[in-house]
mmCIF file of C-alpha atoms in Angstrom:
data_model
loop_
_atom_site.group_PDB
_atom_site.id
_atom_site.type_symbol
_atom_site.label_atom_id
_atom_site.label_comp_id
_atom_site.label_asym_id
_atom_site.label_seq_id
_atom_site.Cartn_x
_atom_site.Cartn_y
_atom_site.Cartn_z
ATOM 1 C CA UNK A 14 96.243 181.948 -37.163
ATOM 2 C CA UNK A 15 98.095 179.255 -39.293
ATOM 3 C CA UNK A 16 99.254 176.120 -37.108
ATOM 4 C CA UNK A 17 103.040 175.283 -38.142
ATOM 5 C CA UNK A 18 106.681 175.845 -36.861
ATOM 6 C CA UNK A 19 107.548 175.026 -33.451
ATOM 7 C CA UNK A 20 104.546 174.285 -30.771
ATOM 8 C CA UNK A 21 105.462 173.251 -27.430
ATOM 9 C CA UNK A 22 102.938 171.239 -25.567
ATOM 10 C CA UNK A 23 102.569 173.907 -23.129
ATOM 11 C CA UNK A 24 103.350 172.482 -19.092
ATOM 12 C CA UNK A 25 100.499 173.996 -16.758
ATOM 13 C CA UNK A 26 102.436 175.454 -13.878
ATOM 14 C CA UNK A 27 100.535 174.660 -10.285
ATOM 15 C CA UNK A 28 100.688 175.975 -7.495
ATOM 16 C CA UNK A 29 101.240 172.913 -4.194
ATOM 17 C CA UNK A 30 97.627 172.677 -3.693
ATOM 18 C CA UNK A 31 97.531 171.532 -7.609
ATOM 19 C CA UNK A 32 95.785 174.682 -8.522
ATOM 20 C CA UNK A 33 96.631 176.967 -11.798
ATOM 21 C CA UNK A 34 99.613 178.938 -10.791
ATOM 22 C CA UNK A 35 98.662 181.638 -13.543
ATOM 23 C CA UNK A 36 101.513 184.256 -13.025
ATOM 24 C CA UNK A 37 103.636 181.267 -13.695
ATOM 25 C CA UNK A 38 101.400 180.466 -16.684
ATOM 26 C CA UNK A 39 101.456 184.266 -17.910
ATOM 27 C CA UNK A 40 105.526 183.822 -17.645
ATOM 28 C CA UNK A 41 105.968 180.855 -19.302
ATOM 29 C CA UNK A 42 103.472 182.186 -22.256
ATOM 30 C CA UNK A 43 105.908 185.467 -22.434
ATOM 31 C CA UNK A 44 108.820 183.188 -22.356
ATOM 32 C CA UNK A 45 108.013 181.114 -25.772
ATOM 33 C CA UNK A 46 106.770 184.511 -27.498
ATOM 34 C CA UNK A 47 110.298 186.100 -26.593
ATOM 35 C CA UNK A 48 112.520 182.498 -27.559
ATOM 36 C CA UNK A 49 110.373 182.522 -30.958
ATOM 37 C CA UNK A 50 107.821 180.254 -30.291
ATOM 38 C CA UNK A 51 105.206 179.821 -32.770
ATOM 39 C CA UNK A 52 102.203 178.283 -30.972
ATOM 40 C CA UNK A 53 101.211 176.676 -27.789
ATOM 41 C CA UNK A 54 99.327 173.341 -27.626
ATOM 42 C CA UNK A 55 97.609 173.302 -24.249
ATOM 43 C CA UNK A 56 96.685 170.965 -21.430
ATOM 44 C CA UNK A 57 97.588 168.025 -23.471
ATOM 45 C CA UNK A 58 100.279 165.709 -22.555
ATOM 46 C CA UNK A 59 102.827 167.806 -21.208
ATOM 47 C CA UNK A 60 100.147 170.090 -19.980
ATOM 48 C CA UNK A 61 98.562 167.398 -17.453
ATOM 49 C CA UNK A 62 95.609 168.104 -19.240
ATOM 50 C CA UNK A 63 93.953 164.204 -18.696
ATOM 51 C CA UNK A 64 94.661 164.592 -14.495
ATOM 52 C CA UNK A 65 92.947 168.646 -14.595
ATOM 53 C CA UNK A 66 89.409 169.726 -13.966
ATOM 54 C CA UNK A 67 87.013 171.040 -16.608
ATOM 55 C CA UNK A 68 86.998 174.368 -15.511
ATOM 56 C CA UNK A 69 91.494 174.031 -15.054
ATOM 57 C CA UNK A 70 91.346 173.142 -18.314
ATOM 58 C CA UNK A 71 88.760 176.471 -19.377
ATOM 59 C CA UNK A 72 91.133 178.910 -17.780
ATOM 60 C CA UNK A 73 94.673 177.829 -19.175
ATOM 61 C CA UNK A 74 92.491 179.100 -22.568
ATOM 62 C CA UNK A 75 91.391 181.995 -21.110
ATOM 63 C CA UNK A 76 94.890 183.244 -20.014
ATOM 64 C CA UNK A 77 96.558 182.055 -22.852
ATOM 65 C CA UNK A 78 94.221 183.913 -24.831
ATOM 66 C CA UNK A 79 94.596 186.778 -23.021
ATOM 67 C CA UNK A 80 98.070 186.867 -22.590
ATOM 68 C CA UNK A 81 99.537 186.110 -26.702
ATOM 69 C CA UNK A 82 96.506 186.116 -28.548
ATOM 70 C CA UNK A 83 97.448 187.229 -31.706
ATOM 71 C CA UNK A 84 101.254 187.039 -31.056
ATOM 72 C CA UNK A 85 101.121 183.150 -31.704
ATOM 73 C CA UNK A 86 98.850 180.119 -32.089
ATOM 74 C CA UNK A 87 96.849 178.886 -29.727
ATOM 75 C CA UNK A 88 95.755 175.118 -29.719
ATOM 76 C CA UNK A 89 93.362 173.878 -27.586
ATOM 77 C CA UNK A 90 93.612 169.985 -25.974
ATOM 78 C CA UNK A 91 90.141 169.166 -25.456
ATOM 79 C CA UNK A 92 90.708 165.547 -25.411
ATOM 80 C CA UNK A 93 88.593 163.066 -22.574
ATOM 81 C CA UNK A 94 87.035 160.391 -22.126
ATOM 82 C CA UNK A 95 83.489 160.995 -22.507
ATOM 83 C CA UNK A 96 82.160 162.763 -25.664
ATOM 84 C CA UNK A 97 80.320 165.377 -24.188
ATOM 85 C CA UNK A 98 83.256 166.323 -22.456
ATOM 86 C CA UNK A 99 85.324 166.999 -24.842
ATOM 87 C CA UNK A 100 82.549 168.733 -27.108
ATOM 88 C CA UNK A 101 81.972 171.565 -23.907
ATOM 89 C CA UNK A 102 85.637 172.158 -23.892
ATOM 90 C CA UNK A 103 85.760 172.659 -28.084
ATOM 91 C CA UNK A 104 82.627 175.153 -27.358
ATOM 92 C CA UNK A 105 84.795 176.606 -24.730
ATOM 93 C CA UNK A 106 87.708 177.243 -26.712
ATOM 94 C CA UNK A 107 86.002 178.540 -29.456
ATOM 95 C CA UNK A 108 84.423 181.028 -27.508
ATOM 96 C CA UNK A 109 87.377 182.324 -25.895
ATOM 97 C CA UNK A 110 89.389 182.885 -29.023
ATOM 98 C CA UNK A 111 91.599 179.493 -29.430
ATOM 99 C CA UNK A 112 93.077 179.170 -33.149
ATOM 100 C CA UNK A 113 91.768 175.309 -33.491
ATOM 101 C CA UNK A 114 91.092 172.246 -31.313
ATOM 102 C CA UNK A 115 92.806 168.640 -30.591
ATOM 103 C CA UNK A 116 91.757 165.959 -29.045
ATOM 104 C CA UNK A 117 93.623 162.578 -28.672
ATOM 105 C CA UNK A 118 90.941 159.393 -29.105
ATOM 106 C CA UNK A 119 88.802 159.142 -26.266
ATOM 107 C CA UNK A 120 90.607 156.427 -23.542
ATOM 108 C CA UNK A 121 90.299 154.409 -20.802
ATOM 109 C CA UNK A 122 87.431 151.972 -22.892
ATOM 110 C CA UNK A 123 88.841 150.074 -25.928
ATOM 111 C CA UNK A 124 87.366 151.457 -29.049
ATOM 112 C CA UNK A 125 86.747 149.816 -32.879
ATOM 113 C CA UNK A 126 87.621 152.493 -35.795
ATOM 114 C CA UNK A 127 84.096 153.192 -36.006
ATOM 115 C CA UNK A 128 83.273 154.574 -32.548
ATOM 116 C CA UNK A 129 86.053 156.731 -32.872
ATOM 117 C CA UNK A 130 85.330 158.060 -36.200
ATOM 118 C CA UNK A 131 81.589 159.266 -34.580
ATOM 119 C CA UNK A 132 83.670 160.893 -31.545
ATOM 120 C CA UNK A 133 85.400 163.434 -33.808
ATOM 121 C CA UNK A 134 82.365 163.574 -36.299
ATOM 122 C CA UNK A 135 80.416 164.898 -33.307
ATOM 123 C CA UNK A 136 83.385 167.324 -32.209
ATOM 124 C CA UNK A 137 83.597 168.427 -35.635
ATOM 125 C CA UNK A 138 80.500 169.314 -35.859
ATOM 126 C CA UNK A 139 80.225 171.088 -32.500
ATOM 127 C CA UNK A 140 82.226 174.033 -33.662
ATOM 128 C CA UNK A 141 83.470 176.349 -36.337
ATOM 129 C CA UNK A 142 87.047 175.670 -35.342
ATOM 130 C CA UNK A 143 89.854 173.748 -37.439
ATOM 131 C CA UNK A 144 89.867 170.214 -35.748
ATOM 132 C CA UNK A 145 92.828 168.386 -35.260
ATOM 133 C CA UNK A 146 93.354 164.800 -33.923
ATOM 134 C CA UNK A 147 95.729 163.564 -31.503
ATOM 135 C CA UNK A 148 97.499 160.253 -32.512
ATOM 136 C CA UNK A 149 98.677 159.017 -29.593
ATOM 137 C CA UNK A 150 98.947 155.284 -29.170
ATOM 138 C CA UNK A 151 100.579 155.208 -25.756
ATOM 139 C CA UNK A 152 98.621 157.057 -23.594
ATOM 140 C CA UNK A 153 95.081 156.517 -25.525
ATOM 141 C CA UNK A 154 95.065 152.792 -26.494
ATOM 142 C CA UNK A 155 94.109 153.833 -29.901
ATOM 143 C CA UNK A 156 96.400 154.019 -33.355
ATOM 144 C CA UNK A 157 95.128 156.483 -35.839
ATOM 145 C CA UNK A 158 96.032 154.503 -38.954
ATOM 146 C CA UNK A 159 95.983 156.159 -42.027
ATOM 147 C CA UNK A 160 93.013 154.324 -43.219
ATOM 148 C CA UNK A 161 91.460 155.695 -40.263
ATOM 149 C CA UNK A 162 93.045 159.118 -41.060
ATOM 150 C CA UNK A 163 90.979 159.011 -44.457
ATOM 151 C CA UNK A 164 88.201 158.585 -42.603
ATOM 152 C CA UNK A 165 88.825 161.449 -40.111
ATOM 153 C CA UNK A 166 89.567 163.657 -43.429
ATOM 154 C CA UNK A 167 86.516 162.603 -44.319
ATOM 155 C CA UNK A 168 84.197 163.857 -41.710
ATOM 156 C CA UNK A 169 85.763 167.113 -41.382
ATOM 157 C CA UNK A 170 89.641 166.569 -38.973
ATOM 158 C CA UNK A 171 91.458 169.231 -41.017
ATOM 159 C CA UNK A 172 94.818 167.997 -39.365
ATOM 160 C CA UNK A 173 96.596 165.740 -36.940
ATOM 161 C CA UNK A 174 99.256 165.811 -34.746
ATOM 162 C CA UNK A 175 101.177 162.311 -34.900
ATOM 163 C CA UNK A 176 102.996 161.057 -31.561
ATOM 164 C CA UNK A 177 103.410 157.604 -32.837
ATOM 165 C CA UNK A 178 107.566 158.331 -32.924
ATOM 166 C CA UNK A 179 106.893 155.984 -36.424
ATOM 167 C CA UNK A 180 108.284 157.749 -39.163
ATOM 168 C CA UNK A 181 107.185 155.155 -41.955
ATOM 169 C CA UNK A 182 103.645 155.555 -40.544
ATOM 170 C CA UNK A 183 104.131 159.157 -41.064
ATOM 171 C CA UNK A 184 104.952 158.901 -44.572
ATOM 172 C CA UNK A 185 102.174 156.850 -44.793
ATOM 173 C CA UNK A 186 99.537 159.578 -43.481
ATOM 174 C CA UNK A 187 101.373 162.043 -45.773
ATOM 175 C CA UNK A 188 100.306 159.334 -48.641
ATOM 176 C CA UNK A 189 96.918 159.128 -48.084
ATOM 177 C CA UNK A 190 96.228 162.781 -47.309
ATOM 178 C CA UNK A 191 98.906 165.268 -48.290
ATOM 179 C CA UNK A 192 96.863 166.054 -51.438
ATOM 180 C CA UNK A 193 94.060 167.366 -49.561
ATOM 181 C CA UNK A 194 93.814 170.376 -47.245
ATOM 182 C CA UNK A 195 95.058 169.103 -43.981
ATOM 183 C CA UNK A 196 97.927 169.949 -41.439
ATOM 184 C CA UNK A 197 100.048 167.116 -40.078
ATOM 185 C CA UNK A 198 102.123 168.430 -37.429
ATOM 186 C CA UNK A 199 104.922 165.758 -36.193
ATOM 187 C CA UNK A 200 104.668 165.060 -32.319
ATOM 188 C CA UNK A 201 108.467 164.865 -31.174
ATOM 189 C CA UNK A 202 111.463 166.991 -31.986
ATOM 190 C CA UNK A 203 113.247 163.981 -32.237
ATOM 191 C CA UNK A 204 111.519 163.255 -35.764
ATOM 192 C CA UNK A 205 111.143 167.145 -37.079
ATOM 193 C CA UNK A 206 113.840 166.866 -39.910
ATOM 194 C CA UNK A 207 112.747 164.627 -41.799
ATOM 195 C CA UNK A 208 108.954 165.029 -40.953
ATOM 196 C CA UNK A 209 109.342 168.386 -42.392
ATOM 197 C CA UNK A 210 111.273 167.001 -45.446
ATOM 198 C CA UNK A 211 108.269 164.668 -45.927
ATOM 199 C CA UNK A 212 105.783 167.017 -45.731
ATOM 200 C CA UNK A 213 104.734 168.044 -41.729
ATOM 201 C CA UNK A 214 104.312 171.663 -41.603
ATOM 202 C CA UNK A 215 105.496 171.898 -37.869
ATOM 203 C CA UNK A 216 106.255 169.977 -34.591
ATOM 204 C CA UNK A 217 104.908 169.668 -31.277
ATOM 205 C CA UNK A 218 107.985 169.794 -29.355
ATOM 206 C CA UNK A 219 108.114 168.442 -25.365
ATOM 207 C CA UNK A 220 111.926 170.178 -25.033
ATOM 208 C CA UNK A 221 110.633 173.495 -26.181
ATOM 209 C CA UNK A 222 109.102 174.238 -23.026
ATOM 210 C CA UNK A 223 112.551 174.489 -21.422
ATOM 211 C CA UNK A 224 114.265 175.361 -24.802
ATOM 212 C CA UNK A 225 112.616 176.548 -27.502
ATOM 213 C CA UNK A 226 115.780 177.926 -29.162
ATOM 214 C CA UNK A 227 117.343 175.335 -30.109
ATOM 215 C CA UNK A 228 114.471 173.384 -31.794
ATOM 216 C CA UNK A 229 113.184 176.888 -33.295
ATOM 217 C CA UNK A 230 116.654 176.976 -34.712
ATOM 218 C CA UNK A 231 116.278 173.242 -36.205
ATOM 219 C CA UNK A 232 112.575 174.145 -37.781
ATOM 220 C CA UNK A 233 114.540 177.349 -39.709
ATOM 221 C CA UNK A 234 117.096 175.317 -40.931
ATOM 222 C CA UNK A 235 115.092 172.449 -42.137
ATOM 223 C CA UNK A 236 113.048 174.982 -43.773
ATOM 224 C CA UNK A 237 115.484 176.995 -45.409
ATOM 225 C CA UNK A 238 117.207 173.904 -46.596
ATOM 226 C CA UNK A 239 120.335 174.557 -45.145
ATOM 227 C CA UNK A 240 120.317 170.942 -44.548
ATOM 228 C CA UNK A 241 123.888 170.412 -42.735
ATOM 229 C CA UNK A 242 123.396 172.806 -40.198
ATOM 230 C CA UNK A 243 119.894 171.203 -39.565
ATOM 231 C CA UNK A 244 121.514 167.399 -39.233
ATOM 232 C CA UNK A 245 124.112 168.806 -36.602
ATOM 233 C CA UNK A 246 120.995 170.534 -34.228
ATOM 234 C CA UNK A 247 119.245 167.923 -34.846
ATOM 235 C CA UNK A 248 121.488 165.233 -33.555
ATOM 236 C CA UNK A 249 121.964 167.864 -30.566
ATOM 237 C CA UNK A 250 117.672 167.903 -30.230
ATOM 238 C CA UNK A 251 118.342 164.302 -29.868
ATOM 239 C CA UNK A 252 120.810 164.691 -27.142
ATOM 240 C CA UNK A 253 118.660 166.963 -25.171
ATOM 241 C CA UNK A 254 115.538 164.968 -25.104
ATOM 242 C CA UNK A 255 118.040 162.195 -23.605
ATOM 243 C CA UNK A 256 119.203 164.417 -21.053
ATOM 244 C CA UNK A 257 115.211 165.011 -20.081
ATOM 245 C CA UNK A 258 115.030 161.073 -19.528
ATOM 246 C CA UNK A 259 117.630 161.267 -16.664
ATOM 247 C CA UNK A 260 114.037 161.933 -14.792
ATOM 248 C CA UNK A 261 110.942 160.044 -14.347
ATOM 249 C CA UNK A 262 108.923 162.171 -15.767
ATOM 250 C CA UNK A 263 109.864 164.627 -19.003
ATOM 251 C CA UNK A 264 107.265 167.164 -18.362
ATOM 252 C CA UNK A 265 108.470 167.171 -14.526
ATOM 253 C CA UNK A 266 111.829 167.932 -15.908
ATOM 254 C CA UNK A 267 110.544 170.508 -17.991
ATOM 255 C CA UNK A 268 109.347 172.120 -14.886
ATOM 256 C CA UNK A 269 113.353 171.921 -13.216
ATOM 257 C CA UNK A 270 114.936 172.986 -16.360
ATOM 258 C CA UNK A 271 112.641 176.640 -16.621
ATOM 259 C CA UNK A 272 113.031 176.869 -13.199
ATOM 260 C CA UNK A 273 116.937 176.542 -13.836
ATOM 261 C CA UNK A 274 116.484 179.158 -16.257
ATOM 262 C CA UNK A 275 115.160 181.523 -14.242
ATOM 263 C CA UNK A 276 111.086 180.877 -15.343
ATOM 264 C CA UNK A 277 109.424 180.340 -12.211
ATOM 265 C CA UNK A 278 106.738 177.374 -12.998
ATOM 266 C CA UNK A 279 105.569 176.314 -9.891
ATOM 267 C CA UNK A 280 105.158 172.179 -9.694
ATOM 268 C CA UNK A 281 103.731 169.942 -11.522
ATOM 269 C CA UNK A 282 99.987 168.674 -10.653
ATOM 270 C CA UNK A 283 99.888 164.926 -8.116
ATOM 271 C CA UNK A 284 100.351 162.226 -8.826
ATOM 272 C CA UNK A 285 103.080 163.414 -11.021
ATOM 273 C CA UNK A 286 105.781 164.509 -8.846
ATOM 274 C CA UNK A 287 108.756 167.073 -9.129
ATOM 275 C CA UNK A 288 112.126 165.722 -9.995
ATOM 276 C CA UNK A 289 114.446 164.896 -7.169
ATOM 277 C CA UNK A 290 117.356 167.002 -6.355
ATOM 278 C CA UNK A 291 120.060 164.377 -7.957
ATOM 279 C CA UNK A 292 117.678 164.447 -11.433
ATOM 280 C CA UNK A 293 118.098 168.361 -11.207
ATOM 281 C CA UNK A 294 121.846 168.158 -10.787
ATOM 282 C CA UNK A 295 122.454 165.496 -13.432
ATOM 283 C CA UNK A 296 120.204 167.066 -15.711
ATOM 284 C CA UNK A 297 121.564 170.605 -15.311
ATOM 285 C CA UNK A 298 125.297 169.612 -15.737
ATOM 286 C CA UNK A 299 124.532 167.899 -18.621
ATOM 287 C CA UNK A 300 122.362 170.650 -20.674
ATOM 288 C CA UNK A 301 125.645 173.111 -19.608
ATOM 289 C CA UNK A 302 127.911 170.397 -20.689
ATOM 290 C CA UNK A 303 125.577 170.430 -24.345
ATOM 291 C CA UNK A 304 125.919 174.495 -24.439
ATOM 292 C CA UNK A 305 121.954 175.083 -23.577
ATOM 293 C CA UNK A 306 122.371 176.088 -19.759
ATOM 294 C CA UNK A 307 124.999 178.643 -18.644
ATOM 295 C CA UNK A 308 127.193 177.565 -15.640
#
């Protein structure tokens, strides 16, 4: 299934023993099919996927699979530490019917450019999957440069989904590799206009957990040019993903804001905790204030 349009990074709902809550996750899967959705990336940053277990992390693909297969794309996370790690969850996934693999550059360790050119050399050659890297500088201590990029290209990444919130960069990877058959995917809403007038084919979108509409509505007008209309929601994108900062955590908010919604989510996984009670209020009066919540 092609990989472009609007992909939230898919929360994980839990249970309060931190287990997969996975009527919540068969809800929230339903939900972005019905708001118009095109994708789900799982169990990577939004989805807690770094604080999960291996087998967590097998069974979010096996329900999602199970539940929209077919009705959207599914990307799998498969993104660790260790190497061998991440190649058992790339078999996983591609066993179990995922659309392509991601992985962020392995963390913890400091890498050179080298070592992590060999990490995705060996996931690419693990499976038969499109392979897509992660460029995510905060949480992985590594920059994907686009000289590194090239070399990603070259051993096989077919795409990359950028989270370095560096738009110059970004016209940079689109540079050095738009000519050649590869995906770049932006990583924040707050970027998608004019990452999909450069050349991004899609965005991984935090706020479309909570509200996929409005950023679904942003990807059609950027693509059908009606570039007025796409300015004003994107300005009010902008707004929301402020509104999500009023708490500690964004993906913790997410979990409020579905709830608010009527989406029941469960919690989040420890040692990320749930919003507190003021968050919830401040945040809900302000996305009814901004027309996205109903009174």
């Amino acid at each position: 299934m092609e990989i472009k349009g609007v992909i939230p990074p898919l929360i994980t709902p839990f249970d309060k023993n931190g287990e997969v809550y996975e009527e919540g996750l068969r809800r929230l899967l339903d939900f972005q099919v019905e708001k118009g959705s095109h994708g789900v990336f799982l169990c990577g940053t939004y989805g807690l996927g770094p604080i999960m277990t291996v087998e967590q992390r097998k069974r979010v693909l096996e329900i999602a699979v199970d539940q929209v297969g077919g009705k959207m794309a599914i990307i799998a996370h498969v993104g660790a530490a260790s190497t061998n790690e991440v190649i058992e969850l790339a078999k996983h996934a591609e066993d179990n019917g995922a659309d392509a693999v991601a992985a962020v550059p392995p963390y913890y360790y400091r890498h050179d450019d080298e070592t992590v050119v060999e990490h995705y050399r060996q996931l690419v050659n693990s499976v038969n999957l499109p392979v897509y890297a992660y460029n995510n500088p905060k949480t992985s201590g590594f920059t994907i440069t686009p000289s590194v990029l090239v070399k990603l290209a070259d051993v096989g990444v077919k795409g990359l989904k950028d989270s370095g919130f560096n738009l110059v960069e970004f016209s940079h990877f689109v540079l050095e590799v738009g000519s050649r058959d590869f995906n770049l995917i932006i990583g924040t809403e707050a970027l998608l206009l004019p990452a999909v007038m450069l050349g991004a084919n899609g965005c991984v979108s935090g706020l479309a957990n909570a509200f996929p509409e409005v950023v679904v509505d942003l990807y059609n007008a950027t693509v059908n040019k009606n570039y007025d209309e796409a300015v004003k929601l994107q300005l009010k994108v902008n707004e929301a993903r402020r509104i999500l900062h009023i708490a500690k955590s964004t993906a913790a908010a997410c979990y409020a804001m579905l709830q608010e919604r009527g989406v029941d989510v469960g919690v989040p996984r420890r040692p990320v905790l749930p919003v507190t009670e003021e968050e919830r209020k401040r945040m809900k009066d302000e996305f009814v204030r901004l027309g996205l919540l109903g009174e």
